[in-house]
Amino acid sequence: MDPKTHALFVERARIIKALAHPSRLYIVDRLSQREHCVQELAELVNADISTVSRHLSILKNVDIVKDEKRGTKVFYSLHTPCVLNFFGCVEKVIKSSARERADLLEKES
Amino acid sequence: MDPKTHALFVERARIIKALAHPSRLYIVDRLSQREHCVQELAELVNADISTVSRHLSILKNVDIVKDEKRGTKVFYSLHTPCVLNFFGCVEKVIKSSARERADLLEKES
DNA sequence: TGGCTATTTGGTTAAATTGCCAAATATGGC
DNA sequence: GCCATATTTGGCAATTTAACCAAATAGCCA
């Protein structure tokens, strides 16, 4: 693999890695409805505020979300909404594997 | 967050995690063109065969790829090609952040 | 300035991921 | 059965990730 191709796939993985966590996926899901401040998100994902703040900085580092400070609060919103397209395919994968497990069960019975 | 919702996002993250590695993304990319045996993939990603075998088992665990044994070789192919849709959005994210870095540079100059 | 609220960051620990080597396993041909 | 080829798996060390608490920072208002 030539260096440029390698760099491209490293970069792609960097983006996908940022999404590869249940809390971060849920945060993205909530932000797809409307902006939220850190505190609100912490309640939604039911985790320590500092933990959520770290999740948000990971998402911000790859520009999936953006932040805007208003007063003492920081409001986060989706910067690249197309990441929501991921979910559609992910559901397909889940269903496909669920179907296979079901098929397998039928054959076994 | 209720338990069902939580389980859904854990499951989604499981799928996305399986893709969150440069070598695995490259493997998916190659398999989108045609099936390959483990040896071929090891050469393509330039890694130890055992390492590639582990990457493949990770992808297989979430049903992104499937395998078929023929003789002593095991051929892998894409089982859920829609994961390729991920790439389109990932490129957008990359470009969007690249654009912003560019804008930032302009403003600074 | 001092106090209050909201968020980020440092430090630490536990857990998960990755990669390689070596050993085990499976298949086909002699 | 025995050998050669192809793949998987066990074991280990190094790196990364994740979570929490505590401390630092930032903005607002009295």
Short mmCIF file of C-alpha atoms (C1' of nucleotides) in Angstrom, two decimals:
data_model
loop_
_atom_site.label_atom_id
_atom_site.label_comp_id
_atom_site.label_asym_id
_atom_site.label_seq_id
_atom_site.Cartn_x
_atom_site.Cartn_y
_atom_site.Cartn_z
CA MET A 1 0.00 0.00 0.00
CA ASP A 2 1.50 3.34 -0.99
CA PRO A 3 1.93 6.04 1.68
CA LYS A 4 -0.86 8.26 0.37
CA THR A 5 -3.42 5.47 0.42
CA HIS A 6 -2.23 4.49 3.86
CA ALA A 7 -2.68 8.05 5.12
CA LEU A 8 -6.17 8.17 3.66
CA PHE A 9 -7.29 5.08 5.50
CA VAL A 10 -5.70 6.24 8.74
CA GLU A 11 -7.67 9.46 8.39
CA ARG A 12 -10.90 7.62 7.65
CA ALA A 13 -10.36 5.39 10.67
CA ARG A 14 -9.81 8.46 12.82
CA ILE A 15 -13.30 9.74 11.96
CA ILE A 16 -14.99 6.39 12.46
CA LYS A 17 -13.17 5.79 15.74
CA ALA A 18 -14.61 9.00 17.09
CA LEU A 19 -18.08 7.53 16.59
CA ALA A 20 -17.22 4.08 17.94
CA HIS A 21 -18.65 4.44 21.43
CA PRO A 22 -22.22 4.03 22.68
CA SER A 23 -22.30 7.33 24.56
CA ARG A 24 -20.86 9.26 21.63
CA LEU A 25 -23.38 7.71 19.25
CA TYR A 26 -26.17 8.67 21.61
CA ILE A 27 -24.83 12.19 21.90
CA VAL A 28 -24.81 12.49 18.11
CA ASP A 29 -28.36 11.17 18.05
CA ARG A 30 -29.55 13.74 20.58
CA LEU A 31 -27.72 16.56 18.85
CA SER A 32 -29.46 15.63 15.62
CA GLN A 33 -32.67 16.91 17.22
CA ARG A 34 -31.30 20.09 18.74
CA GLU A 35 -28.30 21.64 20.42
CA HIS A 36 -27.52 20.81 24.04
CA CYS A 37 -25.15 22.09 26.67
CA VAL A 38 -22.74 19.73 28.40
CA GLN A 39 -24.84 19.41 31.51
CA GLU A 40 -27.93 18.35 29.60
CA LEU A 41 -25.96 15.75 27.68
CA ALA A 42 -24.46 14.42 30.89
CA GLU A 43 -27.97 13.80 32.20
CA LEU A 44 -29.06 12.22 28.93
CA VAL A 45 -26.19 9.74 28.78
CA ASN A 46 -26.15 9.38 32.55
CA ALA A 47 -22.42 9.85 33.01
CA ASP A 48 -20.06 12.18 34.83
CA ILE A 49 -19.91 15.66 33.33
CA SER A 50 -16.17 15.43 32.88
CA THR A 51 -16.58 12.16 31.00
CA VAL A 52 -19.13 13.71 28.66
CA SER A 53 -16.93 16.72 28.15
CA ARG A 54 -14.16 14.39 27.01
CA HIS A 55 -16.51 12.58 24.63
CA LEU A 56 -17.51 15.90 23.17
CA SER A 57 -13.93 16.97 22.66
CA ILE A 58 -13.29 13.73 20.78
CA LEU A 59 -16.24 14.42 18.50
CA LYS A 60 -15.15 18.02 18.09
CA ASN A 61 -11.62 17.02 17.15
CA VAL A 62 -12.90 15.34 14.02
CA ASP A 63 -15.42 18.11 13.35
CA ILE A 64 -18.49 15.97 13.81
CA VAL A 65 -19.79 18.48 16.35
CA LYS A 66 -19.13 22.15 16.94
CA ASP A 67 -19.45 24.21 20.08
CA GLU A 68 -20.58 27.71 20.87
CA LYS A 69 -20.07 29.39 24.16
CA ARG A 70 -22.96 31.49 25.46
CA GLY A 71 -22.48 32.84 28.93
CA THR A 72 -21.05 30.19 31.18
CA LYS A 73 -22.56 27.39 29.08
CA VAL A 74 -21.18 25.70 26.01
CA PHE A 75 -23.73 24.54 23.50
CA TYR A 76 -22.88 21.68 21.20
CA SER A 77 -24.53 20.92 17.89
CA LEU A 78 -23.97 18.66 14.89
CA HIS A 79 -21.49 20.01 12.43
CA THR A 80 -21.60 17.18 9.91
CA PRO A 81 -25.14 15.80 10.01
CA CYS A 82 -24.40 13.23 7.32
CA VAL A 83 -22.95 10.99 10.01
CA LEU A 84 -26.59 10.17 10.68
CA ASN A 85 -26.50 8.21 7.43
CA PHE A 86 -24.31 5.73 9.24
CA PHE A 87 -27.20 4.59 11.35
CA GLY A 88 -29.23 3.36 8.41
CA CYS A 89 -26.53 0.97 7.32
CA VAL A 90 -25.70 -0.04 10.86
CA GLU A 91 -29.33 -1.07 11.34
CA LYS A 92 -29.08 -3.15 8.17
CA VAL A 93 -26.01 -4.92 9.48
CA ILE A 94 -27.70 -5.59 12.80
CA LYS A 95 -30.83 -6.93 11.10
CA SER A 96 -28.84 -9.02 8.68
CA SER A 97 -26.93 -10.71 11.46
CA ALA A 98 -30.12 -11.11 13.48
CA ARG A 99 -31.76 -12.77 10.49
CA GLU A 100 -28.87 -15.17 10.16
CA ARG A 101 -29.00 -16.11 13.77
CA ALA A 102 -32.70 -16.76 13.29
CA ASP A 103 -32.08 -18.86 10.17
CA LEU A 104 -29.45 -20.78 12.02
CA LEU A 105 -31.85 -21.53 14.82
CA GLU A 106 -34.46 -22.77 12.36
CA LYS A 107 -32.01 -25.12 10.68
CA GLU A 108 -30.90 -26.48 14.00
CA SER A 109 -34.41 -27.20 15.18
CA MET B 1 -31.75 6.40 29.08
CA ASP B 2 -33.95 3.31 29.23
CA PRO B 3 -32.30 -0.14 29.00
CA LYS B 4 -33.60 -0.89 25.50
CA THR B 5 -32.23 2.33 24.07
CA HIS B 6 -28.97 1.72 25.84
CA ALA B 7 -28.71 -1.77 24.35
CA LEU B 8 -29.42 -0.39 20.88
CA PHE B 9 -26.58 2.09 21.07
CA VAL B 10 -24.19 -0.49 22.49
CA GLU B 11 -25.05 -2.70 19.53
CA ARG B 12 -24.57 0.12 17.05
CA ALA B 13 -21.22 0.95 18.57
CA ARG B 14 -20.19 -2.68 18.26
CA ILE B 15 -20.68 -2.54 14.49
CA ILE B 16 -18.91 0.78 14.07
CA LYS B 17 -16.02 -0.30 16.30
CA ALA B 18 -15.39 -3.22 14.00
CA LEU B 19 -14.74 -0.73 11.21
CA ALA B 20 -12.66 1.64 13.29
CA HIS B 21 -9.22 0.55 12.17
CA PRO B 22 -7.21 1.54 9.07
CA SER B 23 -6.38 -2.04 8.08
CA ARG B 24 -9.94 -3.19 8.48
CA LEU B 25 -11.23 -0.29 6.42
CA TYR B 26 -8.74 -1.13 3.72
CA ILE B 27 -9.75 -4.78 3.80
CA VAL B 28 -13.40 -3.77 3.36
CA ASP B 29 -12.36 -1.53 0.49
CA ARG B 30 -10.50 -4.36 -1.27
CA LEU B 31 -13.30 -6.84 -0.67
CA SER B 32 -15.72 -4.43 -2.28
CA GLN B 33 -13.95 -5.17 -5.56
CA ARG B 34 -13.68 -8.93 -5.22
CA GLU B 35 -13.18 -11.76 -2.76
CA HIS B 36 -9.69 -12.43 -1.41
CA CYS B 37 -8.07 -15.15 0.63
CA VAL B 38 -6.26 -14.29 3.87
CA GLN B 39 -2.83 -14.48 2.30
CA GLU B 40 -3.71 -11.99 -0.42
CA LEU B 41 -5.15 -9.58 2.11
CA ALA B 42 -2.05 -9.90 4.27
CA GLU B 43 0.05 -8.77 1.32
CA LEU B 44 -2.35 -5.96 0.50
CA VAL B 45 -2.35 -4.50 4.00
CA ASN B 46 1.27 -5.44 4.55
CA ALA B 47 0.84 -7.12 7.92
CA ASP B 48 1.38 -10.48 9.51
CA ILE B 49 -1.05 -13.15 8.33
CA SER B 50 -2.14 -13.85 11.90
CA THR B 51 -2.87 -10.17 12.41
CA VAL B 52 -5.00 -10.04 9.28
CA SER B 53 -6.80 -13.21 10.30
CA ARG B 54 -7.73 -11.50 13.56
CA HIS B 55 -8.95 -8.41 11.73
CA LEU B 56 -11.10 -10.63 9.54
CA SER B 57 -12.60 -12.42 12.51
CA ILE B 58 -13.54 -9.06 14.01
CA LEU B 59 -15.31 -8.08 10.79
CA LYS B 60 -16.94 -11.49 10.58
CA ASN B 61 -18.23 -11.28 14.13
CA VAL B 62 -20.44 -8.36 13.18
CA ASP B 63 -21.35 -9.90 9.82
CA ILE B 64 -19.69 -7.26 7.72
CA VAL B 65 -17.78 -9.99 5.88
CA LYS B 66 -18.42 -13.67 5.34
CA ASP B 67 -16.00 -16.47 4.63
CA GLU B 68 -16.04 -19.54 2.45
CA LYS B 69 -13.53 -22.32 2.71
CA ARG B 70 -12.35 -23.79 -0.58
CA GLY B 71 -9.57 -26.32 -0.28
CA THR B 72 -7.00 -25.10 2.18
CA LYS B 73 -7.86 -21.48 1.50
CA VAL B 74 -10.53 -19.31 3.08
CA PHE B 75 -12.04 -16.69 0.83
CA TYR B 76 -13.54 -13.59 2.38
CA SER B 77 -16.10 -11.33 0.77
CA LEU B 78 -18.37 -8.45 1.77
CA HIS B 79 -21.55 -9.56 3.42
CA THR B 80 -23.07 -6.14 4.03
CA PRO B 81 -21.87 -3.93 1.17
CA CYS B 82 -23.81 -0.92 2.46
CA VAL B 83 -20.93 -0.25 4.83
CA LEU B 84 -19.34 1.32 1.77
CA ASN B 85 -21.84 4.16 2.20
CA PHE B 86 -19.87 5.13 5.28
CA PHE B 87 -16.99 6.25 3.15
CA GLY B 88 -18.98 8.94 1.35
CA CYS B 89 -19.86 10.67 4.59
CA VAL B 90 -16.42 10.14 6.05
CA GLU B 91 -14.95 11.95 3.05
CA LYS B 92 -17.36 14.80 3.65
CA VAL B 93 -16.25 15.07 7.26
CA ILE B 94 -12.61 15.04 6.22
CA LYS B 95 -13.18 17.70 3.57
CA SER B 96 -15.25 19.83 5.89
CA SER B 97 -12.55 19.87 8.51
CA ALA B 98 -9.91 20.44 5.86
CA ARG B 99 -11.89 23.39 4.56
CA GLU B 100 -12.10 24.86 8.02
CA ARG B 101 -8.41 24.53 8.57
CA ALA B 102 -7.93 26.29 5.25
CA ASP B 103 -10.36 29.06 6.19
CA LEU B 104 -8.59 29.45 9.49
CA LEU B 105 -5.27 29.80 7.74
CA GLU B 106 -6.67 32.48 5.46
CA LYS B 107 -8.01 34.49 8.35
CA GLU B 108 -4.72 34.27 10.16
CA SER B 109 -2.69 35.47 7.19
"C1'" DT C 1 -12.79 41.47 44.22
"C1'" DG C 2 -15.32 37.41 45.59
"C1'" DG C 3 -18.66 34.03 44.85
"C1'" DC C 4 -21.36 31.14 41.77
"C1'" DT C 5 -22.13 28.20 37.84
"C1'" DA C 6 -20.44 25.57 33.85
"C1'" DT C 7 -16.85 23.31 31.63
"C1'" DT C 8 -12.28 21.59 30.86
"C1'" DT C 9 -8.04 19.44 32.18
"C1'" DG C 10 -4.54 16.65 35.09
"C1'" DG C 11 -3.72 12.48 37.31
"C1'" DT C 12 -4.57 7.78 38.23
"C1'" DT C 13 -6.30 3.20 37.53
"C1'" DA C 14 -8.65 -0.48 35.08
"C1'" DA C 15 -9.86 -2.47 30.82
"C1'" DA C 16 -9.59 -3.09 25.92
"C1'" DT C 17 -6.96 -3.17 21.57
"C1'" DT C 18 -3.13 -4.27 18.69
"C1'" DG C 19 0.70 -6.89 16.79
"C1'" DC C 20 3.86 -10.44 16.59
"C1'" DC C 21 5.73 -15.11 17.35
"C1'" DA C 22 4.96 -19.77 18.07
"C1'" DA C 23 1.99 -23.55 18.33
"C1'" DA C 24 -2.28 -25.77 16.98
"C1'" DT C 25 -5.65 -26.95 13.43
"C1'" DA C 26 -7.58 -28.16 8.94
"C1'" DT C 27 -7.32 -29.62 4.10
"C1'" DG C 28 -5.48 -31.90 0.04
"C1'" DG C 29 -2.15 -34.93 -2.26
"C1'" DC C 30 1.24 -38.57 -2.18
"C1'" DG D 1 -0.44 -42.07 7.60
"C1'" DC D 2 2.78 -38.26 6.40
"C1'" DC D 3 3.97 -33.94 4.38
"C1'" DA D 4 3.03 -29.30 2.65
"C1'" DT D 5 0.06 -25.34 2.51
"C1'" DA D 6 -3.29 -22.07 4.59
"C1'" DT D 7 -5.46 -20.32 8.47
"C1'" DT D 8 -6.60 -19.80 13.27
"C1'" DT D 9 -5.55 -19.46 18.07
"C1'" DG D 10 -2.77 -18.88 22.58
"C1'" DG D 11 0.33 -16.08 24.94
"C1'" DC D 12 2.62 -11.99 25.76
"C1'" DA D 13 4.14 -6.93 25.74
"C1'" DA D 14 3.09 -2.32 24.33
"C1'" DT D 15 -0.21 1.11 23.43
"C1'" DT D 16 -4.66 3.20 23.67
"C1'" DT D 17 -9.05 4.10 25.68
"C1'" DA D 18 -12.25 5.03 29.34
"C1'" DA D 19 -13.94 6.57 33.75
"C1'" DC D 20 -13.74 8.96 37.88
"C1'" DC D 21 -12.24 12.50 41.23
"C1'" DA D 22 -10.10 16.66 42.13
"C1'" DA D 23 -8.23 20.87 40.69
"C1'" DA D 24 -8.01 24.57 37.29
"C1'" DT D 25 -10.28 27.75 34.16
"C1'" DA D 26 -13.84 30.90 32.25
"C1'" DG D 27 -17.76 33.97 32.40
"C1'" DC D 28 -21.29 36.44 34.94
"C1'" DC D 29 -23.08 39.25 38.60
"C1'" DA D 30 -23.34 41.39 43.11
#
